CSV table of C-alpha atoms and ligand atoms in Angstrom, one decimal:
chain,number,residue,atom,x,y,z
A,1,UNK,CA,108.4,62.1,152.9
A,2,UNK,CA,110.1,65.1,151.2
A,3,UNK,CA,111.4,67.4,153.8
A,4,UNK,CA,110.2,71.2,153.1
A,5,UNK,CA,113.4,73.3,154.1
A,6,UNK,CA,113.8,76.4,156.2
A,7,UNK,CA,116.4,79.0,157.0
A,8,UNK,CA,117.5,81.4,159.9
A,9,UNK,CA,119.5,83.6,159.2
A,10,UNK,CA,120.2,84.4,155.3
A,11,UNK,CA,124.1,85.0,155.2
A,12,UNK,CA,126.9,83.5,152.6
A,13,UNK,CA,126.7,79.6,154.6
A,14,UNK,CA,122.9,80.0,154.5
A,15,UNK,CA,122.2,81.2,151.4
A,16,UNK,CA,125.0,79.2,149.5
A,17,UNK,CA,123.7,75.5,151.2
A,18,UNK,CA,120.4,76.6,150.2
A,19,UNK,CA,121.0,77.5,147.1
A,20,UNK,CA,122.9,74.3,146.0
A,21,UNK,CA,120.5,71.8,148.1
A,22,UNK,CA,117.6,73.4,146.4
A,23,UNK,CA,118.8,72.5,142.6
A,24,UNK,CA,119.9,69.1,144.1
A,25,UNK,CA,116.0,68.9,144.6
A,26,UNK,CA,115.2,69.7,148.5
A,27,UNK,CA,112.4,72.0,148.8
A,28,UNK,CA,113.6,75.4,150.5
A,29,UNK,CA,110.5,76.7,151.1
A,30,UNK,CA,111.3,79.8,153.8
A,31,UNK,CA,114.0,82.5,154.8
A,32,UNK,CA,114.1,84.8,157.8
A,33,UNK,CA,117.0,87.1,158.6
A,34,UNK,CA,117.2,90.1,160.6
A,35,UNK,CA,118.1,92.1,157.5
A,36,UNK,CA,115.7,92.7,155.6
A,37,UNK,CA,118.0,93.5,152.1
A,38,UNK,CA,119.9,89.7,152.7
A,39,UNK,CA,116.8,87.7,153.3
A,40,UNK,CA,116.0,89.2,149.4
A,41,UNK,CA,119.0,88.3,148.3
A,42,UNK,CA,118.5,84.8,149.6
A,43,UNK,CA,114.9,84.6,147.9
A,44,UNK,CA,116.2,85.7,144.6
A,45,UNK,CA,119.0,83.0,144.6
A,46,UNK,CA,116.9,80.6,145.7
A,47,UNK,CA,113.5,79.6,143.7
A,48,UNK,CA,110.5,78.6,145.9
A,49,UNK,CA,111.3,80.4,149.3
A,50,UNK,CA,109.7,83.0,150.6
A,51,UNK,CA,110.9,85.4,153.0
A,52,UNK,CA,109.2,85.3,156.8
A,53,UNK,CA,109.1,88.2,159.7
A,54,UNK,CA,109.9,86.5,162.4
A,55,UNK,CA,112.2,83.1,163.1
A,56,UNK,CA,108.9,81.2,164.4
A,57,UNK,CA,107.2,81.8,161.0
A,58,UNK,CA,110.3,79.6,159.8
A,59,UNK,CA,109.8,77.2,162.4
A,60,UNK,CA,105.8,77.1,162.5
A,61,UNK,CA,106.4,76.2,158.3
A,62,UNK,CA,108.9,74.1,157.6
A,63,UNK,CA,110.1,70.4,158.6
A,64,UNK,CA,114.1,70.6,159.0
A,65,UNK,CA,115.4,73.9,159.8
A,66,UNK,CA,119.0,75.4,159.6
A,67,UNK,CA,119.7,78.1,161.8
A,68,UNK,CA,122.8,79.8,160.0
A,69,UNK,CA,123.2,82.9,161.9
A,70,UNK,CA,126.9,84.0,163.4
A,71,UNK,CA,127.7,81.3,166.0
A,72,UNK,CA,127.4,83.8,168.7
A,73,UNK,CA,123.1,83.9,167.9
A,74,UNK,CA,122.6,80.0,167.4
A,75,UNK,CA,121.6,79.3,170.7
A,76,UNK,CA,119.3,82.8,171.2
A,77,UNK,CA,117.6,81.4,168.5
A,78,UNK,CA,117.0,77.8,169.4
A,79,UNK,CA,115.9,79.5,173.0
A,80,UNK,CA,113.6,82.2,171.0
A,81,UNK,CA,111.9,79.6,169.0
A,82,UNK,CA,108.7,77.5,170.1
A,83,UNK,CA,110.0,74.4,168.6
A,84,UNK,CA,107.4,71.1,168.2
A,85,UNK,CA,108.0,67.5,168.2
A,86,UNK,CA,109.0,65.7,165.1
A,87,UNK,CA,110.7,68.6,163.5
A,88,UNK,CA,114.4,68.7,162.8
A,89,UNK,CA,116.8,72.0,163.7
A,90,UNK,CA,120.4,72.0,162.4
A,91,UNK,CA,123.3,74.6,162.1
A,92,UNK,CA,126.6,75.3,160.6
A,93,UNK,CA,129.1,76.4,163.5
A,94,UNK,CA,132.2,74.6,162.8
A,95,UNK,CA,133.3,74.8,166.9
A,96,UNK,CA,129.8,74.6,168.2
A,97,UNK,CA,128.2,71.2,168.9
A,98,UNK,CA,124.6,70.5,169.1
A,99,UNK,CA,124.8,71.4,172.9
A,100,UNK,CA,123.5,75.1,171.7
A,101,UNK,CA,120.5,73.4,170.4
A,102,UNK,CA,119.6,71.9,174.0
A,103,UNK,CA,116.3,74.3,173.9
A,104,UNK,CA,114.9,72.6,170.6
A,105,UNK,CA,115.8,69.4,172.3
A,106,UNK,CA,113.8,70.0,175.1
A,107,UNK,CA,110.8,71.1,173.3
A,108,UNK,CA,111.2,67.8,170.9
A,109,UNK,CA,113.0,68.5,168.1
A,110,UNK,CA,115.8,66.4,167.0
A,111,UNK,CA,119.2,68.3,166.6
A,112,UNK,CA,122.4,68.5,164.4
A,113,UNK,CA,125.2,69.9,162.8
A,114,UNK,CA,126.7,70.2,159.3
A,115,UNK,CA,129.9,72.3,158.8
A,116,UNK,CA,131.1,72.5,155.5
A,117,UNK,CA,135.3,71.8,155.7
A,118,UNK,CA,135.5,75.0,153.3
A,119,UNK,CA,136.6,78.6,153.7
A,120,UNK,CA,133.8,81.5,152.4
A,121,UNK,CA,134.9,85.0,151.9
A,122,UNK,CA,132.0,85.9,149.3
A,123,UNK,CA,128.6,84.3,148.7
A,124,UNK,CA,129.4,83.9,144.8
A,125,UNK,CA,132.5,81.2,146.0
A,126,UNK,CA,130.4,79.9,148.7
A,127,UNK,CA,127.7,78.5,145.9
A,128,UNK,CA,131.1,78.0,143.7
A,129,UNK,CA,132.8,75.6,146.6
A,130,UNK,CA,129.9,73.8,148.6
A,131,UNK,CA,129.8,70.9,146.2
A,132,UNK,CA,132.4,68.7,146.6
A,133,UNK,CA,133.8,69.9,150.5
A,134,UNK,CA,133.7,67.7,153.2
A,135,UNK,CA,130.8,68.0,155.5
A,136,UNK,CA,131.6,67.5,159.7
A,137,UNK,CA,128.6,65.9,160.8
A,138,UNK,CA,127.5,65.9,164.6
A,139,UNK,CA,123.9,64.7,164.9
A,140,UNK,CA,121.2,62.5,166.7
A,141,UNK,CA,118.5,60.1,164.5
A,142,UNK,CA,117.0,60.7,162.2
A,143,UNK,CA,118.9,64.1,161.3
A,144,UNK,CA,122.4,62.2,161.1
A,145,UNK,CA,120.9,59.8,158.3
A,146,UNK,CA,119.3,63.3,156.4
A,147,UNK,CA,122.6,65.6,156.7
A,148,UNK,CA,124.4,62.3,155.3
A,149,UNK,CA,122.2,62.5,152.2
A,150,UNK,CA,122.6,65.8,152.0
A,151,UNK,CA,126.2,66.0,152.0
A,152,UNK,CA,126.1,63.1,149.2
A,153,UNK,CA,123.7,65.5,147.1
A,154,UNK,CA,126.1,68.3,147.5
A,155,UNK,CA,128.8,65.7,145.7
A,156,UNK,CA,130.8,66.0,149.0
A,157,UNK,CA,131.6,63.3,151.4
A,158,UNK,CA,131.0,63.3,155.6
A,159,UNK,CA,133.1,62.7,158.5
A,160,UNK,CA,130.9,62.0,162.1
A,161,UNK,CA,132.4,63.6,164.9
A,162,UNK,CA,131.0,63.7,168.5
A,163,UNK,CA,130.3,66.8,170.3
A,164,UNK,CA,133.1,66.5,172.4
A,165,UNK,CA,135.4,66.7,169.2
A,166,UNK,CA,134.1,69.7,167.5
A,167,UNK,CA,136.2,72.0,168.9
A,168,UNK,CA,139.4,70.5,168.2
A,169,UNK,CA,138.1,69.7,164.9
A,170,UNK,CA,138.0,73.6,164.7
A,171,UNK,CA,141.2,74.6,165.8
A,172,UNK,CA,142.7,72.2,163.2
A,173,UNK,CA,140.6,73.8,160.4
A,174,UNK,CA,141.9,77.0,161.6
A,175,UNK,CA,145.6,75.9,162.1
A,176,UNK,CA,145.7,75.0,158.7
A,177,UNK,CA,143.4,77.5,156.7
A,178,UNK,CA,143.2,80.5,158.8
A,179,UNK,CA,146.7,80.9,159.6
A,180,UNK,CA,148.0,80.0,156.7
A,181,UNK,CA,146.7,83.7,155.8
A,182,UNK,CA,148.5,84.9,158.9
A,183,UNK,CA,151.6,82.8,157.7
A,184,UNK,CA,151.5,84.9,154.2
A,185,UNK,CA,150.8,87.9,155.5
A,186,UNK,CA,153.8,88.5,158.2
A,187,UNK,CA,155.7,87.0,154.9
A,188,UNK,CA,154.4,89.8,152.7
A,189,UNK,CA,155.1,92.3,155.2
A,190,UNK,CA,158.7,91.7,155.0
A,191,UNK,CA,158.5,92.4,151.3
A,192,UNK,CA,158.6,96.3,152.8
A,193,UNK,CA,162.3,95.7,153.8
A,194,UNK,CA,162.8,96.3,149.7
A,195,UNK,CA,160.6,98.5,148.8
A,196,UNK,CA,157.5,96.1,147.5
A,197,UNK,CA,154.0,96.2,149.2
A,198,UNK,CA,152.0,93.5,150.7
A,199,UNK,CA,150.2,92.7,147.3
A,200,UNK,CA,153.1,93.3,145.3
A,201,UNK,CA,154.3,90.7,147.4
A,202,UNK,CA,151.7,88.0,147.4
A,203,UNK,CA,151.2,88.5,143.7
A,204,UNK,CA,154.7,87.4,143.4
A,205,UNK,CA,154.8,84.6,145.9
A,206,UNK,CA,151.2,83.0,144.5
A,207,UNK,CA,152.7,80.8,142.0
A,208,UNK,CA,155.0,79.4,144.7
A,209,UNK,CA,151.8,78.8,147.0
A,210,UNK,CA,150.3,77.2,144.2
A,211,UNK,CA,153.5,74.9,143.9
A,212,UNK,CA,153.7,74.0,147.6
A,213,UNK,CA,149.7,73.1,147.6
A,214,UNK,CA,150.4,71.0,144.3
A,215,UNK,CA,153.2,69.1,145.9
A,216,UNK,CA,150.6,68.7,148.9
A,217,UNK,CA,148.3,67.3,146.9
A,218,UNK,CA,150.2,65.0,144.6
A,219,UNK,CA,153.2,64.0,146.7
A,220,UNK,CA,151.4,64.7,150.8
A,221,UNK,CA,153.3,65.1,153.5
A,222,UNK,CA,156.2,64.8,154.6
A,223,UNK,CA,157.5,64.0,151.3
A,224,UNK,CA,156.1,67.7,149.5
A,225,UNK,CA,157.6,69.6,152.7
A,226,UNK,CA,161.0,71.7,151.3
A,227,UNK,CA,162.9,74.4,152.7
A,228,UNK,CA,166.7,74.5,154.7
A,229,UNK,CA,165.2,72.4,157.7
A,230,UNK,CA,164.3,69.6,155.3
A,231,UNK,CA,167.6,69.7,154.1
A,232,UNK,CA,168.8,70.6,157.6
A,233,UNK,CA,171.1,73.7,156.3
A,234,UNK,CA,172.6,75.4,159.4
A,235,UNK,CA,174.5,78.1,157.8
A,236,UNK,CA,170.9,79.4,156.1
A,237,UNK,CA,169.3,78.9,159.3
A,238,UNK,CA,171.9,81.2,160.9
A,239,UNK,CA,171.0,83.8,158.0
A,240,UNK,CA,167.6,83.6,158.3
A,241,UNK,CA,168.3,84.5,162.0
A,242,UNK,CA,170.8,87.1,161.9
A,243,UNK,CA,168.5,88.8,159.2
A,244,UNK,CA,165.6,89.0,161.1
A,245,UNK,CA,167.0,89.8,164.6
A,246,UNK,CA,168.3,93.4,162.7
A,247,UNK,CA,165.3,93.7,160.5
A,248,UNK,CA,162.2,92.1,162.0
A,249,UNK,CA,162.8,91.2,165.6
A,250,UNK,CA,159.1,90.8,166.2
A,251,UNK,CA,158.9,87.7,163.9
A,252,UNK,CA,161.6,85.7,165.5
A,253,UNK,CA,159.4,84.1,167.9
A,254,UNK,CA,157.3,83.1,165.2
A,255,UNK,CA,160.3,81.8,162.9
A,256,UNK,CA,161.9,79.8,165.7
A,257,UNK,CA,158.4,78.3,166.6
A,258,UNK,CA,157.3,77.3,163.0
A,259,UNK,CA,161.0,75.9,162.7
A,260,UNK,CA,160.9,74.1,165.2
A,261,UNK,CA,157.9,72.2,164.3
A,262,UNK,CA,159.3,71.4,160.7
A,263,UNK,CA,162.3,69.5,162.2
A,264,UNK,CA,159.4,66.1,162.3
A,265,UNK,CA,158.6,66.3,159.1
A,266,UNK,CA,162.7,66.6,158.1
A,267,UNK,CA,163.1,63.4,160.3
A,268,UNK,CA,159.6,61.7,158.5
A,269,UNK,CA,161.3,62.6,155.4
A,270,UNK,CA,164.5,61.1,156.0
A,271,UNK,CA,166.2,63.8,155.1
A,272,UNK,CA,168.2,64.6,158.3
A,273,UNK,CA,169.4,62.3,161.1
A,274,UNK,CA,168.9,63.0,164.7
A,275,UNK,CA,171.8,64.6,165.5
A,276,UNK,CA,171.4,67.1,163.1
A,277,UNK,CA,167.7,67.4,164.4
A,278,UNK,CA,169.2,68.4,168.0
A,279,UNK,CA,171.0,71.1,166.1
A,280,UNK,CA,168.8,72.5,164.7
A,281,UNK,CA,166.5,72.4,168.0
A,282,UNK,CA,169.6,74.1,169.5
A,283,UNK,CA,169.8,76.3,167.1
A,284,UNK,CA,166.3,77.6,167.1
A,285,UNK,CA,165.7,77.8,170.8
B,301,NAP,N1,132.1,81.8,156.5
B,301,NAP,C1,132.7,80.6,156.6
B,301,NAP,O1,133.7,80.4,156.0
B,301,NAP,C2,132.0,79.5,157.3
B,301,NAP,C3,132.4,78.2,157.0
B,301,NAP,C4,131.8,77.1,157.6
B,301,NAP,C5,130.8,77.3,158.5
B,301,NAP,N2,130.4,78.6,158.8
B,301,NAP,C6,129.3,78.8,159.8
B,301,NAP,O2,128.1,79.1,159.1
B,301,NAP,C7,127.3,79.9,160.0
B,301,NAP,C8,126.9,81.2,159.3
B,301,NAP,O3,128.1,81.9,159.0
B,301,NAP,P1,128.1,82.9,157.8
B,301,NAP,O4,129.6,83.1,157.4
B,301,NAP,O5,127.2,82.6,156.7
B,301,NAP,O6,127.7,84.2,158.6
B,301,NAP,P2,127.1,85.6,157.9
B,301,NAP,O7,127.5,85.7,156.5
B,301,NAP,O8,127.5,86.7,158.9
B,301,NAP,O9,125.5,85.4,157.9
B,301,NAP,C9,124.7,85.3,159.1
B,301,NAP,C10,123.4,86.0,158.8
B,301,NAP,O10,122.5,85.8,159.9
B,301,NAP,C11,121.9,87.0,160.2
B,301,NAP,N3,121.5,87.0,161.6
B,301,NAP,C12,122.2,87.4,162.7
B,301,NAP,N4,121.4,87.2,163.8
B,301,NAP,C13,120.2,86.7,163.4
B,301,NAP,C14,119.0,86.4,164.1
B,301,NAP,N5,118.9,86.4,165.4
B,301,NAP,N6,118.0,85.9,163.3
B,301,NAP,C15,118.1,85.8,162.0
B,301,NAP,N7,119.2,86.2,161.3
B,301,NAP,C16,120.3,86.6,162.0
B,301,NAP,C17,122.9,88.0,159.9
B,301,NAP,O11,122.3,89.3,159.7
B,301,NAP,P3,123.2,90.7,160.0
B,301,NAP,O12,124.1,90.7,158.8
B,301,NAP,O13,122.2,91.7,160.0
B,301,NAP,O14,123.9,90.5,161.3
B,301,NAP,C18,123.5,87.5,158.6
B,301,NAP,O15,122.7,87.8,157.5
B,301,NAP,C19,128.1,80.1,161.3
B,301,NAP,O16,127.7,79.2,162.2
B,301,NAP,C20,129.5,79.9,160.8
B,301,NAP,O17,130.4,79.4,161.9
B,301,NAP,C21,131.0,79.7,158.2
């Protein structure tokens, strides 16, 4: 049976799955979002939908049903909707497990999630980088064995996760993605010590970035990690310190914590020994 496809909630994750599951072949048949000029936008991206008044409408029309709103509405929704037996409700919360569904569960639908592994600032990207990401699947038969294929159609591959691990799951995607934005900008900011601003500063630090994410890729970790702790170089570390106690004194914390927790990877490396690791701890405490 093909599996006609509706959508709650008609923002970048929505509209972008929809639009790349709908040229893989899956029906997308209805939209409904609380604003008005996005649920258009969603049914001139993607051919065959129609847009829908009210979140039942979606529900009432279609078999499998992603609810795509912020992850704050997910479960007003699944409470709002009169859900029937047989269909299938899934969202996209990366942190959220299908606990927020319970209400479709009760009324006998069968629940999952999908989270795309990816990070979506604009809608044009979000068509641009679905294919190919990693989907984080938490689900119950028969929607598992659907958001499998649908991850395969997207050219991606899946990783099954229990409800219980979502939210660590999360905080890792955000340790590594999100704060590596929060890592470049307190960089950037200290561009303003000479005179450069913020973008100034990334523009010039971008083709490092790109380096250290090439050496990620093709080398991994610890072996792509560089920097004085990898080479365990007090005297630099000193500088680094000094310098920032009279300039920034706000980002020491910061420094001395993120030092800190390069000293394993200097040790996986093989590139200092443990005395000079309890230095450095020393050093940066
Ligand atoms: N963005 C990412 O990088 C990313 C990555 C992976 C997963 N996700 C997940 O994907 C889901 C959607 O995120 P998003 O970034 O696509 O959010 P978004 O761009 O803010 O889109 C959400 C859309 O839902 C609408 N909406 C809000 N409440 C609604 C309701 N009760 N009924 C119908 N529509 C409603 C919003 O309308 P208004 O604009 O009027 O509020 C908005 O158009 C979330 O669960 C998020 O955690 C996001």
């Amino acid at each position: 049976m093909v599996l006609k496809l509706g959508f709650i909630g008609a923002g970048t994750v929505g509209t972008a799955l929809a639009v790349r599951l709908s040229q893989q072949g899956y029906p997308v048949i209805a939209i409904h979002d609380l604003y008005p000029a996005s649920a258009e936008r969603f049914a001139g991206a993607v051919k065959g939908s129609k847009i829908y008044d009210r979140a039942q409408d979606v529900a009432d029309i279609a078999d499998f049903i992603f609810i795509t709103t912020p992850d704050d509405f997910i479960a007003q929704v699944a409470a709002e909707v009169s859900w029937h037996a047989g269909q299938m409700v899934a969202h996209c919360s990366g942190a959220a497990s299908t606990d927020v569904l319970a209400p479709a569960r009760e009324r006998g639908a069968r629940v999952g999630c999908l989270h795309p592994l990816q990070t979506f600032a604009s809608l044009e990207q979000a068509i641009e980088n679905v294919p190919g990401s990693l989907f984080a699947i938490e689900a119950e038969e028969p929607v598992l064995s659907v958001l499998k294929e649908m991850a395969t159609a997207l050219k991606g591959t899946w990783l099954e996760l229990t409800a219980e691990d979502k939210a660590l799951y999360h905080a890792a995607a955000c340790i590594a993605c999100n704060y590596f934005y929060t890592l470049v900008s307190v960089a950037s900011d200290l561009w303003q010590n000479w005179g450069k601003s913020s973008d100034e500063a990334i523009r010039a630090m971008l083709p490092m970035l790109h380096g250290a994410l090439n050496n990620l890729k093709e080398v991994g970790l610890p072996k792509g990690a560089t920097g004085p702790i990898l080479r365990g170089d007090l005297v630099t570390i000193r500088k680094h310190l000094a310098a920032l106690e009279k300039k920034a004194p706000d980002v020491l914390p910061l420094y001395k914590m993120m030092g800190t927790w390069t000293i394993p990877l200097a040790l996986g490396k093989g590139t200092i020994d443990q005395q000079r690791a309890g230095e450095l701890r020393e050093l940066l405490k």
